[in-house]
CSV table of C-alpha atoms in Angstrom, one decimal:
chain,number,residue,atom,x,y,z
F,1,MET,CA,0.0,0.0,0.0
F,2,VAL,CA,2.7,2.4,0.8
F,3,GLY,CA,4.3,1.7,-2.5
F,4,TRP,CA,1.0,2.3,-4.3
F,5,ARG,CA,0.3,5.6,-2.5
F,6,TYR,CA,3.8,6.8,-3.3
F,7,VAL,CA,3.2,6.2,-7.0
F,8,VAL,CA,0.0,8.1,-6.9
F,9,ALA,CA,1.5,11.0,-4.9
F,10,LYS,CA,4.4,11.2,-7.4
F,11,LEU,CA,2.1,11.2,-10.4
F,12,GLU,CA,0.0,14.0,-8.8
F,13,PHE,CA,3.2,16.0,-8.1
F,14,ARG,CA,4.2,15.5,-11.8
F,15,ASN,CA,0.8,16.5,-13.1
F,16,ASN,CA,0.4,19.4,-10.7
F,17,HIS,CA,3.7,20.9,-11.7
F,18,SER,CA,3.6,20.0,-15.3
F,19,VAL,CA,7.1,18.8,-15.2
F,20,SER,CA,6.3,15.2,-16.3
F,21,SER,CA,7.8,15.9,-19.8
F,22,LEU,CA,10.9,17.7,-18.7
F,23,PRO,CA,14.0,15.7,-19.7
F,24,THR,CA,16.6,14.7,-17.2
F,25,VAL,CA,19.8,16.6,-17.7
F,26,ALA,CA,23.2,15.4,-16.7
F,27,ILE,CA,26.1,17.8,-16.4
F,28,LEU,CA,29.1,15.7,-17.1
F,29,GLY,CA,32.2,17.1,-15.4
F,30,GLY,CA,29.7,19.2,-13.5
F,31,THR,CA,31.8,20.0,-10.5
F,32,GLY,CA,33.9,22.6,-12.3
F,33,LYS,CA,33.3,26.3,-12.9
F,34,GLU,CA,30.6,26.2,-15.6
F,35,GLY,CA,28.5,23.1,-14.6
F,36,PRO,CA,27.1,24.2,-11.3
F,37,GLY,CA,25.7,27.5,-12.7
F,38,LEU,CA,23.9,25.7,-15.5
F,39,ALA,CA,22.6,23.0,-13.1
F,40,MET,CA,21.2,25.7,-10.7
F,41,ARG,CA,19.4,27.5,-13.6
F,42,TRP,CA,17.7,24.3,-14.8
F,43,ALA,CA,17.0,22.8,-11.3
F,44,SER,CA,15.4,26.0,-10.2
F,45,VAL,CA,12.8,25.7,-12.9
F,46,GLY,CA,12.0,22.0,-12.3
F,47,TYR,CA,14.4,20.0,-14.5
F,48,PRO,CA,15.7,16.8,-12.9
F,49,ILE,CA,19.4,17.4,-12.7
F,50,ILE,CA,22.3,15.0,-12.2
F,51,ILE,CA,25.8,16.3,-11.5
F,52,GLY,CA,28.3,13.9,-13.0
F,53,SER,CA,32.0,13.6,-12.1
F,54,ARG,CA,34.7,11.0,-12.5
F,55,GLN,CA,34.7,10.8,-8.7
F,56,LEU,CA,31.3,9.8,-7.3
F,57,GLU,CA,32.0,11.5,-3.9
F,58,LYS,CA,32.9,14.9,-5.6
F,59,ALA,CA,29.6,14.7,-7.6
F,60,ARG,CA,27.6,14.1,-4.4
F,61,VAL,CA,29.3,16.9,-2.6
F,62,THR,CA,28.5,19.4,-5.4
F,63,ALA,CA,24.9,18.1,-5.7
F,64,THR,CA,24.4,18.5,-1.9
F,65,GLU,CA,25.8,22.1,-2.1
F,66,LEU,CA,23.6,23.1,-5.0
F,67,ASN,CA,20.5,21.5,-3.4
F,68,ALA,CA,21.2,23.5,-0.2
F,69,ALA,CA,21.7,26.7,-2.1
F,70,LEU,CA,18.4,26.3,-3.9
F,71,ASN,CA,16.6,24.7,-0.9
F,72,ILE,CA,15.6,21.7,-3.0
F,73,ASP,CA,16.6,18.0,-3.0
F,74,THR,CA,16.2,17.1,-6.7
F,75,ILE,CA,19.8,17.4,-7.8
F,76,ARG,CA,21.7,14.1,-7.6
F,77,GLY,CA,25.4,13.3,-7.8
F,78,MET,CA,26.6,10.3,-9.8
F,79,GLU,CA,29.7,9.0,-11.5
F,80,ASN,CA,29.8,10.4,-15.1
F,81,GLY,CA,28.9,7.1,-16.8
F,82,ALA,CA,25.9,6.4,-14.6
F,83,ALA,CA,24.8,10.0,-15.0
F,84,ALA,CA,24.9,9.8,-18.7
F,85,ARG,CA,22.9,6.5,-18.8
F,86,GLU,CA,20.2,8.0,-16.5
F,87,ALA,CA,19.8,11.3,-18.5
F,88,ASP,CA,18.1,12.3,-21.7
F,89,ILE,CA,20.3,15.3,-22.4
F,90,CYS,CA,24.0,15.3,-21.3
F,91,VAL,CA,25.9,18.6,-21.1
F,92,LEU,CA,29.7,18.2,-21.2
F,93,THR,CA,31.5,20.8,-19.2
F,94,VAL,CA,35.0,19.3,-18.7
F,95,VAL,CA,38.1,21.4,-19.1
F,96,GLN,CA,39.4,21.4,-22.7
F,97,ALA,CA,42.4,19.1,-21.8
F,98,ALA,CA,40.0,16.4,-20.7
F,99,HIS,CA,37.6,16.7,-23.7
F,100,GLN,CA,38.6,13.8,-25.9
F,101,ALA,CA,39.4,11.4,-23.0
F,102,ALA,CA,36.1,12.1,-21.4
F,103,LEU,CA,34.2,11.4,-24.7
F,104,GLU,CA,36.1,8.2,-25.3
F,105,SER,CA,35.4,6.9,-21.9
F,106,LEU,CA,31.7,7.8,-22.1
F,107,LYS,CA,31.0,6.6,-25.7
F,108,VAL,CA,29.0,3.6,-24.6
F,109,ASP,CA,27.0,5.4,-21.9
F,110,LEU,CA,26.1,8.2,-24.3
F,111,GLN,CA,24.5,6.1,-27.0
F,112,GLY,CA,20.9,7.3,-27.8
F,113,LYS,CA,21.4,10.6,-25.9
F,114,ILE,CA,21.8,14.2,-26.9
F,115,LEU,CA,25.3,15.4,-26.0
F,116,VAL,CA,25.7,19.1,-25.6
F,117,ASP,CA,29.4,20.1,-26.0
F,118,ALA,CA,30.2,23.3,-24.2
F,119,THR,CA,33.9,23.1,-24.8
F,120,ALA,CA,35.8,26.2,-26.1
F,121,ARG,CA,39.4,25.3,-26.8
F,122,VAL,CA,40.8,28.7,-25.9
F,123,ASP,CA,43.5,29.3,-23.3
F,124,PHE,CA,42.6,32.3,-21.1
F,125,ARG,CA,46.2,33.3,-20.6
F,126,ASN,CA,47.1,33.1,-24.3
F,127,PRO,CA,43.8,33.3,-26.2
F,128,LYS,CA,43.8,32.3,-29.8
F,129,PRO,CA,41.0,31.0,-32.1
F,130,PRO,CA,41.0,27.2,-32.4
F,131,ALA,CA,41.3,25.6,-35.9
F,132,PRO,CA,38.5,23.4,-37.3
F,133,PRO,CA,37.2,20.8,-36.7
F,134,ALA,CA,35.1,22.2,-33.9
F,135,ALA,CA,35.3,20.5,-30.5
F,136,ALA,CA,31.7,19.3,-31.1
F,137,ARG,CA,32.6,17.8,-34.5
F,138,ILE,CA,35.4,15.9,-32.8
F,139,ALA,CA,32.9,14.7,-30.2
F,140,GLN,CA,30.5,13.6,-33.0
F,141,GLU,CA,33.3,11.6,-34.6
F,142,ILE,CA,34.3,9.9,-31.4
F,143,LEU,CA,30.7,9.1,-30.3
F,144,GLY,CA,29.4,8.0,-33.7
F,145,ALA,CA,26.0,8.4,-35.3
F,146,GLY,CA,24.1,7.0,-32.2
F,147,VAL,CA,24.7,10.2,-30.3
F,148,ARG,CA,23.2,13.5,-31.4
F,149,VAL,CA,25.9,16.1,-30.7
F,150,VAL,CA,24.9,19.8,-30.2
F,151,ALA,CA,27.3,22.6,-29.5
F,152,ALA,CA,26.2,25.3,-27.0
F,153,PHE,CA,27.0,27.3,-23.9
F,154,GLN,CA,30.7,27.8,-24.8
F,155,ASN,CA,30.8,31.5,-24.1
F,156,LEU,CA,28.9,31.9,-20.8
F,157,PRO,CA,30.9,33.4,-18.0
F,158,ALA,CA,30.5,31.0,-15.0
F,159,HIS,CA,30.1,33.8,-12.5
F,160,VAL,CA,27.2,35.3,-14.4
F,161,LEU,CA,25.2,32.0,-14.6
F,162,LYS,CA,24.9,31.7,-10.8
F,163,LYS,CA,23.6,35.3,-10.3
F,164,ASN,CA,19.9,36.3,-10.4
F,165,LEU,CA,18.7,32.8,-11.1
F,166,GLY,CA,15.1,33.8,-11.7
F,167,GLN,CA,16.0,36.5,-14.2
F,168,SER,CA,16.9,36.4,-17.9
F,169,LEU,CA,20.6,36.4,-18.7
F,170,GLU,CA,22.0,39.1,-20.9
F,171,ALA,CA,23.7,36.6,-23.1
F,172,GLU,CA,22.8,34.9,-26.3
F,173,VAL,CA,23.5,31.2,-26.8
F,174,LEU,CA,24.5,30.2,-30.3
F,175,VAL,CA,23.4,26.6,-30.9
F,176,CYS,CA,25.1,24.6,-33.6
F,177,ALA,CA,24.0,21.1,-34.6
F,178,ASP,CA,23.5,18.9,-37.7
F,179,ASP,CA,20.3,17.5,-36.1
F,180,LEU,CA,17.7,20.3,-36.1
F,181,GLU,CA,15.4,18.5,-33.7
F,182,ALA,CA,18.2,18.0,-31.2
F,183,ALA,CA,19.2,21.7,-31.6
F,184,GLU,CA,15.5,22.6,-30.9
F,185,GLN,CA,15.6,20.7,-27.6
F,186,VAL,CA,18.7,22.5,-26.5
F,187,ILE,CA,17.3,25.8,-27.5
F,188,GLN,CA,14.3,25.0,-25.3
F,189,LEU,CA,16.6,24.0,-22.5
F,190,ALA,CA,18.6,27.3,-22.8
F,191,GLU,CA,15.5,29.4,-22.8
F,192,ALA,CA,14.1,27.6,-19.8
F,193,GLY,CA,17.4,28.6,-18.0
F,194,GLY,CA,16.8,32.3,-18.9
F,195,MET,CA,19.0,32.5,-21.9
F,196,ARG,CA,18.1,33.6,-25.4
F,197,ALA,CA,19.2,30.9,-27.8
F,198,TYR,CA,19.4,30.8,-31.6
F,199,TYR,CA,20.1,28.0,-34.1
F,200,ALA,CA,23.4,29.1,-35.7
F,201,GLY,CA,24.1,26.4,-38.3
F,202,GLY,CA,25.7,23.0,-38.4
F,203,LEU,CA,28.3,21.5,-36.0
F,204,ASP,CA,31.2,22.9,-38.1
F,205,ASN,CA,30.1,26.4,-37.3
F,206,ALA,CA,30.7,25.7,-33.6
F,207,VAL,CA,34.4,26.5,-34.1
F,208,VAL,CA,33.5,30.1,-34.6
F,209,VAL,CA,31.5,30.1,-31.3
F,210,GLU,CA,34.6,28.6,-29.6
F,211,GLY,CA,36.7,31.4,-31.1
F,212,LEU,CA,34.4,34.1,-29.9
F,213,THR,CA,35.8,33.3,-26.5
F,214,SER,CA,39.1,34.6,-27.7
F,215,ILE,CA,37.4,37.8,-29.1
F,216,LEU,CA,35.5,38.4,-25.8
F,217,ILE,CA,38.7,38.0,-23.7
F,218,SER,CA,40.4,40.6,-25.9
F,219,ILE,CA,37.5,43.0,-25.6
F,220,ASN,CA,37.3,42.5,-21.9
F,221,GLN,CA,41.0,43.4,-21.6
F,222,ARG,CA,40.9,46.4,-24.0
F,223,TYR,CA,37.8,48.0,-22.5
F,224,GLY,CA,38.4,47.0,-18.8
F,225,VAL,CA,35.3,45.0,-18.4
F,226,LYS,CA,34.7,41.4,-17.3
F,227,THR,CA,31.6,40.2,-19.1
F,228,ALA,CA,31.6,41.4,-22.7
F,229,SER,CA,29.1,39.2,-24.5
F,230,ILE,CA,27.8,38.8,-28.0
F,231,CYS,CA,24.2,39.6,-28.9
F,232,LEU,CA,22.3,39.1,-32.1
F,233,ARG,CA,20.2,41.5,-34.2
F,234,LEU,CA,17.6,39.7,-36.4
P,1,MET,CA,46.1,84.9,-59.8
P,2,VAL,CA,43.5,82.3,-60.5
P,3,GLY,CA,45.8,79.6,-59.2
P,4,TRP,CA,46.5,81.6,-56.0
P,5,ARG,CA,42.9,82.4,-55.3
P,6,TYR,CA,42.1,78.7,-55.8
P,7,VAL,CA,44.7,77.7,-53.2
P,8,VAL,CA,43.3,80.2,-50.7
P,9,ALA,CA,39.7,79.0,-51.4
P,10,LYS,CA,40.7,75.4,-50.9
P,11,LEU,CA,42.6,76.2,-47.6
P,12,GLU,CA,39.5,78.1,-46.4
P,13,PHE,CA,37.3,75.1,-47.3
P,14,ARG,CA,39.6,72.8,-45.5
P,15,ASN,CA,39.8,75.0,-42.4
P,16,ASN,CA,36.1,75.7,-42.3
P,17,HIS,CA,35.2,72.1,-42.6
P,18,SER,CA,38.0,70.8,-40.4
P,19,VAL,CA,38.7,68.1,-42.9
P,20,SER,CA,42.3,69.0,-43.4
P,21,SER,CA,43.5,66.1,-41.2
P,22,LEU,CA,41.3,63.5,-42.7
P,23,PRO,CA,43.3,60.7,-44.2
P,24,THR,CA,42.9,59.7,-47.9
P,25,VAL,CA,41.2,56.3,-48.2
P,26,ALA,CA,41.6,54.1,-51.2
P,27,ILE,CA,39.1,51.2,-51.7
P,28,LEU,CA,41.2,48.6,-53.5
P,29,GLY,CA,38.9,46.4,-55.6
P,30,GLY,CA,36.4,49.1,-54.9
P,31,THR,CA,34.1,48.4,-57.9
P,32,GLY,CA,32.5,45.3,-56.4
P,33,LYS,CA,29.7,44.8,-53.9
P,34,GLU,CA,31.2,46.1,-50.7
P,35,GLY,CA,33.5,48.8,-51.8
P,36,PRO,CA,31.1,51.4,-53.1
P,37,GLY,CA,29.0,51.4,-49.9
P,38,LEU,CA,32.0,52.1,-47.8
P,39,ALA,CA,33.2,54.7,-50.2
P,40,MET,CA,29.9,56.5,-50.1
P,41,ARG,CA,29.7,56.5,-46.3
P,42,TRP,CA,33.2,58.0,-46.0
P,43,ALA,CA,32.9,60.4,-48.9
P,44,SER,CA,29.7,61.8,-47.6
P,45,VAL,CA,31.4,62.9,-44.4
P,46,GLY,CA,34.3,64.5,-46.2
P,47,TYR,CA,37.0,61.8,-46.5
P,48,PRO,CA,39.0,62.0,-49.8
P,49,ILE,CA,38.2,58.7,-51.4
P,50,ILE,CA,39.9,56.8,-54.3
P,51,ILE,CA,38.2,53.9,-55.9
P,52,GLY,CA,40.8,51.4,-57.0
P,53,SER,CA,40.5,48.7,-59.6
P,54,ARG,CA,42.7,46.6,-61.8
P,55,GLN,CA,41.1,48.4,-64.7
P,56,LEU,CA,41.4,52.2,-64.6
P,57,GLU,CA,38.3,52.7,-66.7
P,58,LYS,CA,36.2,50.6,-64.4
P,59,ALA,CA,37.5,52.6,-61.4
P,60,ARG,CA,36.6,55.9,-63.1
P,61,VAL,CA,33.1,54.7,-64.0
P,62,THR,CA,32.4,53.7,-60.4
P,63,ALA,CA,33.8,56.9,-59.1
P,64,THR,CA,31.7,59.0,-61.5
P,65,GLU,CA,28.6,57.0,-60.4
P,66,LEU,CA,29.2,57.5,-56.7
P,67,ASN,CA,30.0,61.2,-57.2
P,68,ALA,CA,26.7,61.6,-59.0
P,69,ALA,CA,24.8,59.7,-56.4
P,70,LEU,CA,26.2,62.0,-53.6
P,71,ASN,CA,26.3,65.2,-55.7
P,72,ILE,CA,30.0,65.6,-55.0
P,73,ASP,CA,33.2,65.4,-57.1
P,74,THR,CA,35.7,64.3,-54.6
P,75,ILE,CA,35.8,60.6,-55.3
P,76,ARG,CA,38.5,59.7,-57.8
P,77,GLY,CA,39.0,56.5,-59.8
P,78,MET,CA,42.5,55.0,-60.2
P,79,GLU,CA,44.3,51.8,-61.0
P,80,ASN,CA,44.8,49.9,-57.7
P,81,GLY,CA,48.6,50.5,-57.4
P,82,ALA,CA,48.3,54.3,-58.0
P,83,ALA,CA,45.4,54.4,-55.6
P,84,ALA,CA,47.4,52.6,-52.9
P,85,ARG,CA,50.4,55.0,-53.3
P,86,GLU,CA,48.1,58.1,-53.1
P,87,ALA,CA,46.2,56.9,-50.0
P,88,ASP,CA,47.0,56.9,-46.2
P,89,ILE,CA,44.6,54.0,-45.5
P,90,CYS,CA,43.8,51.3,-48.1
P,91,VAL,CA,40.8,49.1,-47.7
P,92,LEU,CA,40.9,45.8,-49.6
P,93,THR,CA,37.5,44.6,-50.8
P,94,VAL,CA,38.4,42.1,-53.5
P,95,VAL,CA,36.6,38.8,-53.8
P,96,GLN,CA,38.2,36.0,-51.7
P,97,ALA,CA,39.6,34.2,-54.8
P,98,ALA,CA,41.6,37.3,-55.7
P,99,HIS,CA,42.9,38.0,-52.2
P,100,GLN,CA,46.5,36.7,-52.3
P,101,ALA,CA,47.2,37.7,-55.9
P,102,ALA,CA,46.0,41.3,-55.2
P,103,LEU,CA,48.3,41.6,-52.2
P,104,GLU,CA,51.3,40.2,-54.0
P,105,SER,CA,50.8,42.6,-56.9
P,106,LEU,CA,50.3,45.6,-54.5
P,107,LYS,CA,53.1,44.8,-52.0
P,108,VAL,CA,55.4,47.6,-53.1
P,109,ASP,CA,52.6,50.2,-53.5
P,110,LEU,CA,51.3,49.5,-50.0
P,111,GLN,CA,54.6,50.0,-48.0
P,112,GLY,CA,54.1,52.6,-45.3
P,113,LYS,CA,50.3,52.4,-45.4
P,114,ILE,CA,47.6,50.9,-43.3
P,115,LEU,CA,46.0,48.0,-45.1
P,116,VAL,CA,42.5,47.2,-43.9
P,117,ASP,CA,41.6,43.6,-45.0
P,118,ALA,CA,37.8,43.1,-45.3
P,119,THR,CA,38.1,39.6,-46.7
P,120,ALA,CA,35.9,36.8,-45.2
P,121,ARG,CA,36.8,33.5,-46.8
P,122,VAL,CA,33.2,32.1,-46.6
P,123,ASP,CA,31.4,30.7,-49.6
P,124,PHE,CA,27.8,32.0,-49.5
P,125,ARG,CA,26.4,28.8,-51.2
P,126,ASN,CA,28.3,26.4,-48.9
P,127,PRO,CA,29.2,28.4,-45.8
P,128,LYS,CA,31.9,27.0,-43.5
P,129,PRO,CA,34.2,28.7,-41.1
P,130,PRO,CA,37.7,29.2,-42.5
P,131,ALA,CA,40.8,27.7,-40.8
P,132,PRO,CA,43.5,29.9,-39.3
P,133,PRO,CA,45.6,31.8,-40.3
P,134,ALA,CA,43.2,34.6,-40.8
P,135,ALA,CA,43.1,36.3,-44.2
P,136,ALA,CA,44.5,39.4,-42.6
P,137,ARG,CA,47.4,37.4,-41.1
P,138,ILE,CA,48.1,36.0,-44.6
P,139,ALA,CA,48.1,39.6,-45.8
P,140,GLN,CA,50.6,40.7,-43.1
P,141,GLU,CA,52.9,37.8,-44.1
P,142,ILE,CA,52.8,38.7,-47.8
P,143,LEU,CA,53.2,42.5,-47.2
P,144,GLY,CA,55.9,42.4,-44.5
P,145,ALA,CA,56.5,44.6,-41.5
P,146,GLY,CA,56.4,47.8,-43.6
P,147,VAL,CA,52.6,47.6,-43.8
P,148,ARG,CA,50.3,47.8,-40.8
P,149,VAL,CA,47.5,45.3,-41.5
P,150,VAL,CA,44.1,45.7,-39.8
P,151,ALA,CA,41.1,43.3,-40.2
P,152,ALA,CA,37.7,44.9,-40.3
P,153,PHE,CA,34.4,45.2,-42.2
P,154,GLN,CA,34.2,41.5,-43.0
P,155,ASN,CA,30.5,41.1,-42.0
P,156,LEU,CA,28.8,44.1,-43.4
P,157,PRO,CA,26.0,43.3,-45.8
P,158,ALA,CA,26.7,45.5,-48.9
P,159,HIS,CA,23.1,46.5,-49.4
P,160,VAL,CA,22.9,47.9,-45.9
P,161,LEU,CA,26.0,50.1,-46.3
P,162,LYS,CA,24.4,52.2,-49.1
P,163,LYS,CA,21.1,52.8,-47.2
P,164,ASN,CA,20.5,55.8,-45.0
P,165,LEU,CA,24.0,57.2,-45.4
P,166,GLY,CA,23.6,59.9,-42.8
P,167,GLN,CA,22.4,57.5,-40.1
P,168,SER,CA,24.2,55.1,-37.8
P,169,LEU,CA,24.3,51.5,-39.0
P,170,GLU,CA,22.9,48.8,-36.8
P,171,ALA,CA,26.1,46.8,-37.1
P,172,GLU,CA,29.2,46.5,-34.9
P,173,VAL,CA,32.6,46.3,-36.6
P,174,LEU,CA,35.1,44.1,-34.8
P,175,VAL,CA,38.6,45.5,-35.5
P,176,CYS,CA,41.6,43.1,-35.1
P,177,ALA,CA,45.2,44.2,-35.4
P,178,ASP,CA,48.5,43.7,-33.8
P,179,ASP,CA,49.2,47.5,-34.1
P,180,LEU,CA,47.0,49.3,-31.7
P,181,GLU,CA,47.5,52.7,-33.2
P,182,ALA,CA,46.5,51.5,-36.6
P,183,ALA,CA,43.5,49.8,-35.1
P,184,GLU,CA,42.5,53.1,-33.5
P,185,GLN,CA,42.7,54.9,-36.9
P,186,VAL,CA,40.4,52.2,-38.4
P,187,ILE,CA,38.0,52.4,-35.5
P,188,GLN,CA,37.8,56.2,-36.1
P,189,LEU,CA,37.2,55.6,-39.7
P,190,ALA,CA,34.4,53.1,-39.0
P,191,GLU,CA,32.7,55.4,-36.6
P,192,ALA,CA,33.0,58.3,-39.0
P,193,GLY,CA,31.0,56.1,-41.4
P,194,GLY,CA,28.2,55.6,-38.9
P,195,MET,CA,29.4,52.2,-37.5
P,196,ARG,CA,30.1,51.2,-33.9
P,197,ALA,CA,33.6,49.7,-33.9
P,198,TYR,CA,35.5,47.8,-31.2
P,199,TYR,CA,39.1,46.6,-30.8
P,200,ALA,CA,38.7,42.8,-30.8
P,201,GLY,CA,42.3,41.6,-30.3
P,202,GLY,CA,45.2,40.7,-32.5
P,203,LEU,CA,45.2,39.8,-36.2
P,204,ASP,CA,44.8,36.1,-35.4
P,205,ASN,CA,41.4,36.8,-33.9
P,206,ALA,CA,40.2,38.0,-37.3
P,207,VAL,CA,39.6,34.4,-38.4
P,208,VAL,CA,36.7,34.3,-36.0
P,209,VAL,CA,35.2,37.5,-37.5
P,210,GLU,CA,35.5,35.9,-40.9
P,211,GLY,CA,33.7,32.8,-39.5
P,212,LEU,CA,30.9,34.9,-38.2
P,213,THR,CA,29.8,35.3,-41.8
P,214,SER,CA,29.1,31.6,-41.8
P,215,ILE,CA,27.1,31.9,-38.6
P,216,LEU,CA,25.1,34.9,-39.9
P,217,ILE,CA,24.3,33.1,-43.1
P,218,SER,CA,22.9,30.2,-41.1
P,219,ILE,CA,20.9,32.4,-38.9
P,220,ASN,CA,19.5,34.3,-41.9
P,221,GLN,CA,18.4,31.0,-43.5
P,222,ARG,CA,16.9,29.6,-40.3
P,223,TYR,CA,15.0,32.6,-39.2
P,224,GLY,CA,14.0,33.9,-42.7
P,225,VAL,CA,15.8,37.2,-42.4
P,226,LYS,CA,18.4,38.9,-44.5
P,227,THR,CA,20.4,41.0,-42.3
P,228,ALA,CA,21.2,39.2,-39.0
P,229,SER,CA,24.1,40.9,-37.4
P,230,ILE,CA,26.3,40.6,-34.3
P,231,CYS,CA,26.2,43.2,-31.6
P,232,LEU,CA,28.2,43.5,-28.5
P,233,ARG,CA,27.3,44.0,-24.9
P,234,LEU,CA,30.1,45.6,-22.7
């Protein structure tokens, strides 16, 4: 009986809050700078979030911290592979040096998922635009056709993501993907997190979005600001 | 006496209009799509403009047309090499296929000048981001240290430049250069032409600005618009 009532209560919760169709999002390498900010934005509007890390304990610590900050208990911490298997959409926020190794180790776990690659291969101390292929194209080649790779969130300053969670961010997200339906899901995810997002062409275009990080660092330095960002005029 | 009075009248004109210090600008390959729009913007605010072409006659025809459109007579037409030698700032607006050959043929004429490279190596029918080095970096290598190369104006839609000459353009110009003083002169030039311009880092960053053309084409196609443009939030 307890089990049955629990199921009913959970169904009611899902119906009442209209969150039944929200995808589960795993932030792989989610204990770094960028991941927690994205996790908080999505968790605070009802998305089931999993923080992934190579170390289970680190993932759990970050999940506990974020839950406490938001006064919720829906963010879970898992080892990256388990997080990927459990999620519908996985967002990869590892440092650039770990990019390829992380993808190779998660290739099996990611099959059937959308993988959002947020990697910008730009060194903050010596910023230069990366050469094609885009990090996300490399990801697609490693993961194969069973994973739909989308490039997004490469230019968001981590400290901005965590501020004013309920408000819109003054930042556009350029979403590049060869699969339009996957791109649309990521655009929805970005907008749910308070960002304006636009489809900006196929995966190959993502190398430009990576390179914008180099441009924005130069602009920040020249004009003595910290959060120069690109916007779009349609 | 006629000659003397002409000189006095010209000096008075220059003093009255405070244009005596304006640099002469040559638009090399200026008979194409992009060049005439830039020429009109700068000529209409008093810059001495030279339209350059490989064919003197073509340059003169374009100069005559632009003078007629603006009801002025200050725009001259010259062969590219003569135009470069006469100018302080040269803006290269040739099609991408002609980029290297044009630079090689103008190497001697361009010594001591600022060369503004507006080339974006993106095919409109099959847009893909170009690989480093940037077109402007290639230009710098061809021209040598005696020419100060600046990358700018790669993303401006030609049909927008010619409209509403007296008004500000809704378009940001990202100016990349290794020489800050040269960059500053080009920023002034852009702003005189009604554009907002920002220093966006060294010449190598210009490959990103070229690649933005590919992003903007994709956005235009996806959202059914013609003039998507990048803006900047500082």
